[in-house]
Coordinates of C-alpha atoms in Angstrom, one line a residue:
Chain A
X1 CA -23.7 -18.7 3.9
X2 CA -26.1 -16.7 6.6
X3 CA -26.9 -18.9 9.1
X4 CA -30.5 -19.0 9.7
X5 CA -30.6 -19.3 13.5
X6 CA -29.0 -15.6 14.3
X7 CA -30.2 -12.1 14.3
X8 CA -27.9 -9.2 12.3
X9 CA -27.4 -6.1 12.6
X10 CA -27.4 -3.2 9.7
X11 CA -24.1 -2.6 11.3
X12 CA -22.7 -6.6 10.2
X13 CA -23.0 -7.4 13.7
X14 CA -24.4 -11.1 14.2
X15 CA -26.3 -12.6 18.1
X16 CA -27.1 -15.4 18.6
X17 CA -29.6 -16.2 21.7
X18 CA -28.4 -19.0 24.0
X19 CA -30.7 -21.4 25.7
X20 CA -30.2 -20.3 29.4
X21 CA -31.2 -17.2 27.9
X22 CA -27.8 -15.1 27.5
X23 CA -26.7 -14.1 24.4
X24 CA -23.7 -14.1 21.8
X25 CA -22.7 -11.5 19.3
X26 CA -19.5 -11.2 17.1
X27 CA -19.4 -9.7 13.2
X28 CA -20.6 -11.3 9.8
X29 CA -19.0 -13.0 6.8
X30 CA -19.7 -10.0 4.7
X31 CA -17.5 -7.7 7.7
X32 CA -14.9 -9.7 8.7
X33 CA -14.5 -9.9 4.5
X34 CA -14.7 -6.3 4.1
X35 CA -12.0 -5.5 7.0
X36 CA -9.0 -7.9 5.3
X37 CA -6.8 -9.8 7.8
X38 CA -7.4 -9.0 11.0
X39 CA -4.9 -8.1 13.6
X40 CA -5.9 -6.4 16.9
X41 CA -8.9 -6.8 18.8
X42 CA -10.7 -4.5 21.5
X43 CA -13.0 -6.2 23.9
X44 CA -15.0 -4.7 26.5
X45 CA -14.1 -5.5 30.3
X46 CA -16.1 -8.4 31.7
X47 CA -19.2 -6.5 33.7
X48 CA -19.8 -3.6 31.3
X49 CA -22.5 -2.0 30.9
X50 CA -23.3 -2.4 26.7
X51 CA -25.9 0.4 25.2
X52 CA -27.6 -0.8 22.2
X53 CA -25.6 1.3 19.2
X54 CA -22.9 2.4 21.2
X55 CA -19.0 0.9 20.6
X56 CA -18.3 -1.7 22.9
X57 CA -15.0 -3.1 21.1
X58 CA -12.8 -2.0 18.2
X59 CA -11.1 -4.3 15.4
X60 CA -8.1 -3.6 13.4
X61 CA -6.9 -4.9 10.3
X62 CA -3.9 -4.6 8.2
X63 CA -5.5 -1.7 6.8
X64 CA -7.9 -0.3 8.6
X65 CA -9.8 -0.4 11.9
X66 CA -13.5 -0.5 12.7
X67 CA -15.9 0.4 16.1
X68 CA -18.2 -2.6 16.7
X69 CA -21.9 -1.3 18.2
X70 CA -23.6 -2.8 20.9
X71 CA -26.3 -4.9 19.2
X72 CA -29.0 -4.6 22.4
X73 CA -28.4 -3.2 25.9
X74 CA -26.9 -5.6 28.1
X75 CA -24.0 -6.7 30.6
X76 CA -20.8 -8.5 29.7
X77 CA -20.3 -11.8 30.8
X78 CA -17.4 -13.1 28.9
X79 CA -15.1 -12.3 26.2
X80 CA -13.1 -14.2 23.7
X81 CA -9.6 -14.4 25.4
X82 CA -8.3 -16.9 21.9
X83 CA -8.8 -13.4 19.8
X84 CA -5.9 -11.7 21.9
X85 CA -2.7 -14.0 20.6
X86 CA -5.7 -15.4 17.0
X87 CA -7.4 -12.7 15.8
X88 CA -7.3 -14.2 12.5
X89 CA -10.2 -16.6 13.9
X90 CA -12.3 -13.7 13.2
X91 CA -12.0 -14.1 9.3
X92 CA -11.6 -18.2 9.8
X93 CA -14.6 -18.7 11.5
X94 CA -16.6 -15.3 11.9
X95 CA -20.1 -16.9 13.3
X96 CA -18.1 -19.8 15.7
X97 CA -14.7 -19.3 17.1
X98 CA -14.4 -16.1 16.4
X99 CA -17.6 -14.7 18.4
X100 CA -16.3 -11.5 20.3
X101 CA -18.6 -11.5 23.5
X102 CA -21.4 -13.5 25.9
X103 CA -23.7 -11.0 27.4
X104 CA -27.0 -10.8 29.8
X105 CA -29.2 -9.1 27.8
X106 CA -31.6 -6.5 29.2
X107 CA -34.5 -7.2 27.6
X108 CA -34.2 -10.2 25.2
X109 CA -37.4 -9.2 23.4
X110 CA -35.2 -6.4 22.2
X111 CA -33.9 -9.3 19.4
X112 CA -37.0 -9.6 17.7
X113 CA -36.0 -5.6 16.6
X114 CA -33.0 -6.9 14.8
X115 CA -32.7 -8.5 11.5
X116 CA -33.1 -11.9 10.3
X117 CA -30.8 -13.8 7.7
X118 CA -33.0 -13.2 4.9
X119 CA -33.5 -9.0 5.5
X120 CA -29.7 -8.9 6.4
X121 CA -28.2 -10.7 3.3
X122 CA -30.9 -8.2 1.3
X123 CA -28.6 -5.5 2.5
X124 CA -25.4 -6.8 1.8
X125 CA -26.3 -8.1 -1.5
X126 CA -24.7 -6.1 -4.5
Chain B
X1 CA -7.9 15.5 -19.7
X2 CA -7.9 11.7 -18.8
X3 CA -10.5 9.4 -17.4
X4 CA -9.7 9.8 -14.0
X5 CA -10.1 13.8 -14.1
X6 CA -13.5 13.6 -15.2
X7 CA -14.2 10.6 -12.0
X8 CA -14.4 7.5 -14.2
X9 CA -12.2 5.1 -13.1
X10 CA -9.6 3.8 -15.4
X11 CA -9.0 -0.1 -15.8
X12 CA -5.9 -2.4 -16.7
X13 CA -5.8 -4.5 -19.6
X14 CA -5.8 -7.4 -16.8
X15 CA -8.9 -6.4 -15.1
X16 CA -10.5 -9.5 -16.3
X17 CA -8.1 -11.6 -15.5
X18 CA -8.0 -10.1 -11.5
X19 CA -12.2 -10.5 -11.7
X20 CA -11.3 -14.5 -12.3
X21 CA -9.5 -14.3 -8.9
X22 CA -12.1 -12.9 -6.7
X23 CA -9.9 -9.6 -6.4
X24 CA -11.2 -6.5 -4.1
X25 CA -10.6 -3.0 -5.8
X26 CA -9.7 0.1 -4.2
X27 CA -8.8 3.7 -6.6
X28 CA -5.3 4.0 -7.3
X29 CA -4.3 7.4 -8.7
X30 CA -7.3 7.0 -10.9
X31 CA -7.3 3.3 -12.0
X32 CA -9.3 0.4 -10.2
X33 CA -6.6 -2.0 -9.2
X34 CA -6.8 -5.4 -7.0
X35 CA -5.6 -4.3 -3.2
X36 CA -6.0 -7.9 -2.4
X37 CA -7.2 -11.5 -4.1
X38 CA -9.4 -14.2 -2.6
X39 CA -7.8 -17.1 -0.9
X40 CA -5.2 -14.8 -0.3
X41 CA -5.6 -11.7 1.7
X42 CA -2.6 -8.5 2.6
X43 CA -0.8 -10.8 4.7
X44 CA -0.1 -14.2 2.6
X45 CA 0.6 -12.0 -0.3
X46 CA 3.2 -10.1 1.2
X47 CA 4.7 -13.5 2.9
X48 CA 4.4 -14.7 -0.3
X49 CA 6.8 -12.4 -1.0
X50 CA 8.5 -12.3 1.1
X51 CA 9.7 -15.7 1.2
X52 CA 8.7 -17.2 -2.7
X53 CA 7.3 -14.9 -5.1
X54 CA 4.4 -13.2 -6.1
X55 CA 3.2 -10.9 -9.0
X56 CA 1.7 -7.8 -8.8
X57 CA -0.5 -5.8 -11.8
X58 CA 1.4 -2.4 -12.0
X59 CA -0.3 -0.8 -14.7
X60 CA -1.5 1.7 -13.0
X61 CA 1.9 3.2 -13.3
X62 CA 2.5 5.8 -15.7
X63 CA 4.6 5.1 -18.5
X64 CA 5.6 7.6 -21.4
X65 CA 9.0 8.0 -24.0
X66 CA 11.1 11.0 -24.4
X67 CA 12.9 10.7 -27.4
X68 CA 14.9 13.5 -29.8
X69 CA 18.3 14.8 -30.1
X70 CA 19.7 15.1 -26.4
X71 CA 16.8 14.1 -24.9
X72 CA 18.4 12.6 -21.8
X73 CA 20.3 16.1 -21.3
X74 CA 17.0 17.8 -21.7
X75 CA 15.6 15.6 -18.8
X76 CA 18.7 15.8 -16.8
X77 CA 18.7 19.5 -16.5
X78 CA 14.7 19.2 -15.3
X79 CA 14.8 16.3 -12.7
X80 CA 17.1 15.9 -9.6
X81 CA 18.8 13.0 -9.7
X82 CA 21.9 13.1 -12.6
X83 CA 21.6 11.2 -15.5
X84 CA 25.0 10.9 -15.5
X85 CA 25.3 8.6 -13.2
X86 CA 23.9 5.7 -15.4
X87 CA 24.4 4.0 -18.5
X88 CA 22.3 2.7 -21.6
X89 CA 20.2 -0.3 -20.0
X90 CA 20.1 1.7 -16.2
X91 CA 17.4 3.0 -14.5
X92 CA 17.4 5.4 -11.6
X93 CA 15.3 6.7 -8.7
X94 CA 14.7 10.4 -9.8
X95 CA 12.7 13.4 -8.7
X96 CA 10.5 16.3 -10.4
X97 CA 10.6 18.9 -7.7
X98 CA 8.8 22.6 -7.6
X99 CA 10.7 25.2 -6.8
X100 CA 10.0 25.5 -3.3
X101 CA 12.0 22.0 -3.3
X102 CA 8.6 20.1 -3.4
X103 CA 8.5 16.3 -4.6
X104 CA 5.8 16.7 -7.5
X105 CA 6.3 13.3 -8.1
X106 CA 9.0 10.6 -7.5
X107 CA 9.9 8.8 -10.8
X108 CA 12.1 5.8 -12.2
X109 CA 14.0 6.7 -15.4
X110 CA 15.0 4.2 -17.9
X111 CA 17.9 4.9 -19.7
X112 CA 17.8 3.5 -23.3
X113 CA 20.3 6.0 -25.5
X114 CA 21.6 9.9 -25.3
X115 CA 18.4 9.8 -27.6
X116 CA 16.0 8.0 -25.5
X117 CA 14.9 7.4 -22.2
X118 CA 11.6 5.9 -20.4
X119 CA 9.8 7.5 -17.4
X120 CA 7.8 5.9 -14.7
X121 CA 5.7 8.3 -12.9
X122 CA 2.9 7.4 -10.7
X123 CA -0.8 6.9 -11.7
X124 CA -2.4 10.4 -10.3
X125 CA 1.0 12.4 -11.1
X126 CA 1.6 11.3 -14.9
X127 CA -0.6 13.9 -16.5
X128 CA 1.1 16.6 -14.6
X129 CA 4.6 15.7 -15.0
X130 CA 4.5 15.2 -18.5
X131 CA 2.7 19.0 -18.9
X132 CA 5.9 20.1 -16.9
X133 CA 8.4 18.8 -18.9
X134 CA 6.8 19.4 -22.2
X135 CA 6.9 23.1 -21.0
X136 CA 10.9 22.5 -19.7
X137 CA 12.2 20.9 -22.8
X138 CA 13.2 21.8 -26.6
X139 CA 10.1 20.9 -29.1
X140 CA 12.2 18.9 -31.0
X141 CA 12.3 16.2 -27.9
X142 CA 9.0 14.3 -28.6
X143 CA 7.1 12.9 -25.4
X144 CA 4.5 10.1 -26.1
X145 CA 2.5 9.4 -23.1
X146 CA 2.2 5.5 -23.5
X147 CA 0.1 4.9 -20.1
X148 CA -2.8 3.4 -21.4
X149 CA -1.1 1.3 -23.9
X150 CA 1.5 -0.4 -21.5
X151 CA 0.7 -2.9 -18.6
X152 CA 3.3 -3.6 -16.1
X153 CA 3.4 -6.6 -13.9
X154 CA 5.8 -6.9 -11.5
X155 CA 7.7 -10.3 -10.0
X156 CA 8.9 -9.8 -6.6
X157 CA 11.1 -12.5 -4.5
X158 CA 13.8 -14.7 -3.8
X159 CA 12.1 -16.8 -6.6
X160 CA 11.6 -14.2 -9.2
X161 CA 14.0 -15.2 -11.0
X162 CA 13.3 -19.0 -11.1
X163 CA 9.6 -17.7 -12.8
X164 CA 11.1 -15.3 -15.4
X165 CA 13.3 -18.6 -16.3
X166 CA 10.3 -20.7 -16.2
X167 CA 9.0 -18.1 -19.5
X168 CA 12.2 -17.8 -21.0
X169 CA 12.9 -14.8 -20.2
X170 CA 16.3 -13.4 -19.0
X171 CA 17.3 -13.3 -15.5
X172 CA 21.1 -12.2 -15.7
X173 CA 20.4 -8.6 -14.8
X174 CA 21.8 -6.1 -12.4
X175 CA 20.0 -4.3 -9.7
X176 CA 18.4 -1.5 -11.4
X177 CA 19.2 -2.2 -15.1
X178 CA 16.7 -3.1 -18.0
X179 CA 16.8 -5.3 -21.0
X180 CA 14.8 -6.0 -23.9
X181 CA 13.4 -9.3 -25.0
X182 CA 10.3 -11.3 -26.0
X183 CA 7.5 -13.6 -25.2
X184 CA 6.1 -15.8 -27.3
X185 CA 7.4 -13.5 -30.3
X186 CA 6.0 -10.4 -28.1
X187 CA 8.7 -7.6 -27.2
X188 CA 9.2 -7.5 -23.2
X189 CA 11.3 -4.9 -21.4
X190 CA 12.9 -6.7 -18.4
X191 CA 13.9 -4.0 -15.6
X192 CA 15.5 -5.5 -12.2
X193 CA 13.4 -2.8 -9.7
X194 CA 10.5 -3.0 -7.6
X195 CA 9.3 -1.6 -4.8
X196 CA 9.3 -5.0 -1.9
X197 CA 12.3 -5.0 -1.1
X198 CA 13.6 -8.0 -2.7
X199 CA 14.4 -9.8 -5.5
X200 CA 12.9 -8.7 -8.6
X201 CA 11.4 -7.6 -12.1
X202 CA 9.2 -6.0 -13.4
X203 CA 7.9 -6.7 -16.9
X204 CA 6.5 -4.0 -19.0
X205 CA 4.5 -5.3 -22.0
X206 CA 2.4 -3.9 -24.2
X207 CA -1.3 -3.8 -23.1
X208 CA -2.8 -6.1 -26.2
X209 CA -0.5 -9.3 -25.1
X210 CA -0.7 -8.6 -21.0
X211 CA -3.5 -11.2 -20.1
X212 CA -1.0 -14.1 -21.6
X213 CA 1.9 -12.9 -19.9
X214 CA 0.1 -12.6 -16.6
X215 CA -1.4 -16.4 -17.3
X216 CA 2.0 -18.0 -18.2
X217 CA 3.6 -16.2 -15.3
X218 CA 0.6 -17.8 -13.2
X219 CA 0.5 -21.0 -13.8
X220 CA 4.4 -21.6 -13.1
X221 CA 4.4 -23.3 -9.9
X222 CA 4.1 -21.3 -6.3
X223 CA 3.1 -18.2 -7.9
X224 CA 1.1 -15.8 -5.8
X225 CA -1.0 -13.2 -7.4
X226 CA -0.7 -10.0 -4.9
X227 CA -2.4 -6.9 -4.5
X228 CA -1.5 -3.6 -4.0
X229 CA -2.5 -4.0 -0.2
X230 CA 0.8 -6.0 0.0
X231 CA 2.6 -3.9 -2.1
X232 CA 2.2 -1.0 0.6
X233 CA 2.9 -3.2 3.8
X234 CA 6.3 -4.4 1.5
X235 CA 7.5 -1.1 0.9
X236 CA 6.7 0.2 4.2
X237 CA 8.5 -2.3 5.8
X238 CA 11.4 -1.0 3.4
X239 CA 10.9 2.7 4.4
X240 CA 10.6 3.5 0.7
X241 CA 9.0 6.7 0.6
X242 CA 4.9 7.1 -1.3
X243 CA 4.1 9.8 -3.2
X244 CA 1.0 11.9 -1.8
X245 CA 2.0 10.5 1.3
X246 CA 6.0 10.6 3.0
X247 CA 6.4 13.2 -0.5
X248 CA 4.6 15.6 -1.6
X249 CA 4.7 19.0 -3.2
X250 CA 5.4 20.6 0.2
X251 CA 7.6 17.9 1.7
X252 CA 11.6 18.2 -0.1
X253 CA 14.2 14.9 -0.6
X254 CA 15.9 16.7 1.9
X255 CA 13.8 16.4 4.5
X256 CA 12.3 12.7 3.4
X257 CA 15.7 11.4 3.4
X258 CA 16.0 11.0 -0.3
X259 CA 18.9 13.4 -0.9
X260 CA 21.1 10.6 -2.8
X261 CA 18.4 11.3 -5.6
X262 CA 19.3 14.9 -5.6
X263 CA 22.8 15.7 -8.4
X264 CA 24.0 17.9 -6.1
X265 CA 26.9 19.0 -7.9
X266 CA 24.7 19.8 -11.5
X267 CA 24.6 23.1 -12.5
X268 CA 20.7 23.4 -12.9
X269 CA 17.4 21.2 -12.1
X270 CA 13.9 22.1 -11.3
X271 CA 13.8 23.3 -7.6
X272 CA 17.4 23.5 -7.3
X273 CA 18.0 27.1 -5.8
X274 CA 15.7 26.1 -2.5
X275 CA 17.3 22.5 -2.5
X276 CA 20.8 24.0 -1.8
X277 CA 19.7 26.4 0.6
X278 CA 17.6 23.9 2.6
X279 CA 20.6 21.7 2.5
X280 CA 23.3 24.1 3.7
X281 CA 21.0 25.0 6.6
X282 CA 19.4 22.2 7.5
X283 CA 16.0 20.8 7.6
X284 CA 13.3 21.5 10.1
X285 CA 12.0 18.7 10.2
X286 CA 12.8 14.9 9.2
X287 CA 11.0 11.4 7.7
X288 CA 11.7 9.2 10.3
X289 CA 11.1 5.8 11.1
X290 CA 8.7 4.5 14.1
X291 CA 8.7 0.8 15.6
X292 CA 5.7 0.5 17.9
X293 CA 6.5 -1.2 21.2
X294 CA 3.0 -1.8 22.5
X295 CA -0.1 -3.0 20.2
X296 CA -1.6 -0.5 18.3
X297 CA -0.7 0.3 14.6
X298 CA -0.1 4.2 13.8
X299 CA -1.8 5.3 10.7
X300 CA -1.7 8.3 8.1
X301 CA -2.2 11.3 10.0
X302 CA -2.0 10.9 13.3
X303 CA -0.1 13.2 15.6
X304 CA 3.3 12.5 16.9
X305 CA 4.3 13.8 20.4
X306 CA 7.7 14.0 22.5
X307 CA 8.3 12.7 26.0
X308 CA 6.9 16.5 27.3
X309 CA 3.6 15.8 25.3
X310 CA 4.5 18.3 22.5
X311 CA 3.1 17.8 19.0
X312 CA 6.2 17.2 17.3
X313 CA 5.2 16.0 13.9
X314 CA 2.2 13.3 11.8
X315 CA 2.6 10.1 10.9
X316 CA 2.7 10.2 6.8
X317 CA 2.4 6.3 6.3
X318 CA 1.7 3.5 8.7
X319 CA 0.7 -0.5 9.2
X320 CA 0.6 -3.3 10.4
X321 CA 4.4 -5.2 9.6
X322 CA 3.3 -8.8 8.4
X323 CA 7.1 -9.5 8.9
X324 CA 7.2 -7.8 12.6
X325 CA 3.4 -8.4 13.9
X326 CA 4.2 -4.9 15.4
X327 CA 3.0 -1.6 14.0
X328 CA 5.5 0.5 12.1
X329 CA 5.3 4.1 10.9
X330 CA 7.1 6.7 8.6
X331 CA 6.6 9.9 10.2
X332 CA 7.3 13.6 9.7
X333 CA 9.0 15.0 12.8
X334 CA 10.4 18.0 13.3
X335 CA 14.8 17.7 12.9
X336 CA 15.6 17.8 16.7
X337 CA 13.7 15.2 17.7
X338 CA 15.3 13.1 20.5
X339 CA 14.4 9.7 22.7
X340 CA 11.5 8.4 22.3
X341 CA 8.2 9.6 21.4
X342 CA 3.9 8.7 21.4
X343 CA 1.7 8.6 18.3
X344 CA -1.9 9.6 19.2
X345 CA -3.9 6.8 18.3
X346 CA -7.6 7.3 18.8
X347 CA -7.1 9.3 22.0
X348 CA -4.7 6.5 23.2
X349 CA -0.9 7.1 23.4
X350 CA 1.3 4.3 21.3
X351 CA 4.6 4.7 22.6
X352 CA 7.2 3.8 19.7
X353 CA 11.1 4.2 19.7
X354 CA 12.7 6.1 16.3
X355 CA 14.7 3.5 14.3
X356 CA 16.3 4.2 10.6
X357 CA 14.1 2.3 8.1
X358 CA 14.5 -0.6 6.5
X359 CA 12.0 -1.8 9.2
X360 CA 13.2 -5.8 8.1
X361 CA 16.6 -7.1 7.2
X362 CA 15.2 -7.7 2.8
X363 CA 17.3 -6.3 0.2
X364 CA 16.5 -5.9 -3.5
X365 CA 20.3 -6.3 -4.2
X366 CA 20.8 -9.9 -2.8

């Protein structure tokens, strides 16, 4: 259900490190579960700036909207365009199609901070 | 006091029966209720709707029976709307207003004799009202406060009627009138209301036999089970007004639009000195609707602004329209409000254009 080769954030965030060294985050099962259908999505211009723990993009659902959080400090490269007319691939397919934004991270050691599947599904267990 | 007052949440006699399918809760008035089902989620259930039919666990509801010698002219000289517009077997939209002309709560009244009639308040409101009236009518009109005892599930959609077929159950019904019959040797009332917008019943049975009517109804083929998520993005979409929300003690029919619930011409009902005045003057402010013409969705609360960038008025319900994929609003402006205005969403200005609900082209009378 967790996929074992990402990092997670307390805040349901997910990244996944790329092998040219870039990285990958969107949000979990458990978040895109816990927002309901989602409709609008907020992405950060292509060259920001990201601080670690500060909102970088915002997702709406039918009934309610959330701030995502920088998972590290990094740059943008790309965002998910496909979100803009499918934001429902968030809830399809939260840890593949529906990844929010590629970024350079600053310092990728900063990952081995986050948490991995095992701590995170401890925290989102009922 | 009940449950809810002392914070324990209250459940329906289907609560089981929602676990089953994966449902996620949310408070209602008191009671923990499904706001949406796995598999399903806010938007197929309303579609569902929409466009086939889907039932909804109502219990929540409050349900009680006034009954005594002239009960119904006991009741109509309390609440707005006049009793003598309907018959034995109707229901109407009514209101139990303060008298500042406040909406303490927004009610359905079921019409069963001169003798007899059935109220429908909401969940968080049916405590009060019933400590109102019992204060406002003769002792020898007995009210028996049947809210835990009754569940009500509501069918809603162009195929309601094909379902309540399916059971056995009649169908022939007009808008707004009731009828009594049974399932499986089990007495069902039959009302033709809801609050979607379209086609349909609901069913209120009592609480001991719910889980097989809510089975039966079920298993009959394209039956959707829907939440109370869709149940707000259905009526919003209708411009029907929410309790606690587009009414409220210090919000008058007048000003939310729902005057036709007001028997104008009766000689007394609770809040009627203020009501007449407020009318004969005018309102200061209005329920209106709001159709967003950019993305963004307005939500409860949010401040409503004019061309000149003066706050004008708050948002008192707002969503996502499944039916639209825009965001509409009902929002509490004041009475002159002309052209087009902003809502104040997050710090960004939605523009949206003022329109006269029903949002969609649905009807409950078709």
């Amino acid at each position: 259900m967790t996929p074992d080769d990402l990092k997670y954030t307390k805040d349901h965030e997910w990244v996944r490190i790329l092998p040219d060294g870039t990285a990958q985050f969107g949000i979990t099962d458990f978040a895109q579960d816990a927002l309901g259908d989602i409709v609008y999505v907020q992405l950060p211009a292509v060259g920001a700036a990201m601080t670690a723990g500060e909102s970088v993009a915002e997702v709406e659902s039918v009934k309610s909207v959330s701030e995502i959080y920088a998972p590290m400090a990094g740059q943008v490269l790309a965002v998910n365009d496909t979100l803009d007319a499918s934001p429902e691939v968030m809830n399809a397919d939260p840890y593949g199609a529906g990844w929010l934004v590629t970024f350079q991270p600053t310092d990728l050691a900063q990952a081995q901070d986050l948490l991995d599947a095992a701590a995170y599904e401890g925290i989102t267990a009922h | 006091m009940s449950n809810a007052e002392q914070g324990e949440a209250l459940q329906s006699a289907l609560h089981s029966s929602h676990e089953e399918l994966g449902a996620k809760w949310s408070d209602f008035g008191g009671w923990l209720m499904p706001l949406e089902y796995a598999g399903g989620g806010v938007t197929a259930e309303h579609e569902a709707v929409r466009n086939g039919v889907g039932i909804f666990d109502v219990s929540h509801l409050g349900t009680a029976q006034i009954v005594g010698p002239g009960a119904v002219a006991a009741i109509d000289a309390v609440l707005t709307n006049s009793l003598d517009r309907i018959g034995p077997g109707q229901a109407q939209y009514t209101l139990l207003c303060n008298d500042q002309g406040g909406v303490i709560d927004d009610i359905i009244a079921y019409r069963v004799s001169d003798d007899e009639l059935i109220l429908m308040p909401n969940a968080a409101n049916c405590t009060t009202v019933l400590e109102i009236l019992r204060a406002a009518i003769p002792a020898d009109v007995q009210i028996h406060n049947l809210h835990t005892q009754t569940a009500i599930i509501a069918v809603q959609g162009p195929r309601s009627a094909h379902v309540l077929a399916a059971l056995g159950l009649a169908t022939d019904l007009e808008y707004m009138s009731f009828v009594s019959d049974t399932f499986d040797g089990v007495d069902v009332t039959v009302c033709r209301t809801g609050y979607t917008g379209e086609l349909g019943f609901e069913l209120a049975i009592d609480a001991g036999h719910a889980v097989a009517l809510w089975k039966a109804l079920l298993a009959v083929d394209g039956v959707v089970p829907c939440g109370l998520a869709a149940r707000d993005t259905l009526r919003t979409e209708m411009g029907y007004p929410l309790h606690g929300q587009d009414l409220s003690p210090t919000i008058t029919p007048v000003e939310a639009g729902v005057s036709w619930a007001v028997g104008w011409n009766k000689p007394i009902f609770a809040g009627k000195a203020a009501l007449d005045v407020q009318r004969a003057h005018g309102p200061s402010r209005r329920l209106v609707g709001l159709l967003a013409s950019e993305r963004g969705i307005p939500r409860h609360d949010m401040v409503v602004r004019n061309a000149s960038g003066d706050d004008i008025g708050l948002v008192t319900s707002g969503t996502f329209s499944p039916t639209l994929h825009q965001g509409i609003a009902l929002a509490l402006v004041n009475a002159d409000v002309d052209g087009d205005v902003v809502v104040d969403v997050r710090g960004r200005s939605l523009p949206c254009t003022i329109v006269k609900p029903p949002f969609v082209t649905a009807s409950p009378k078709a």
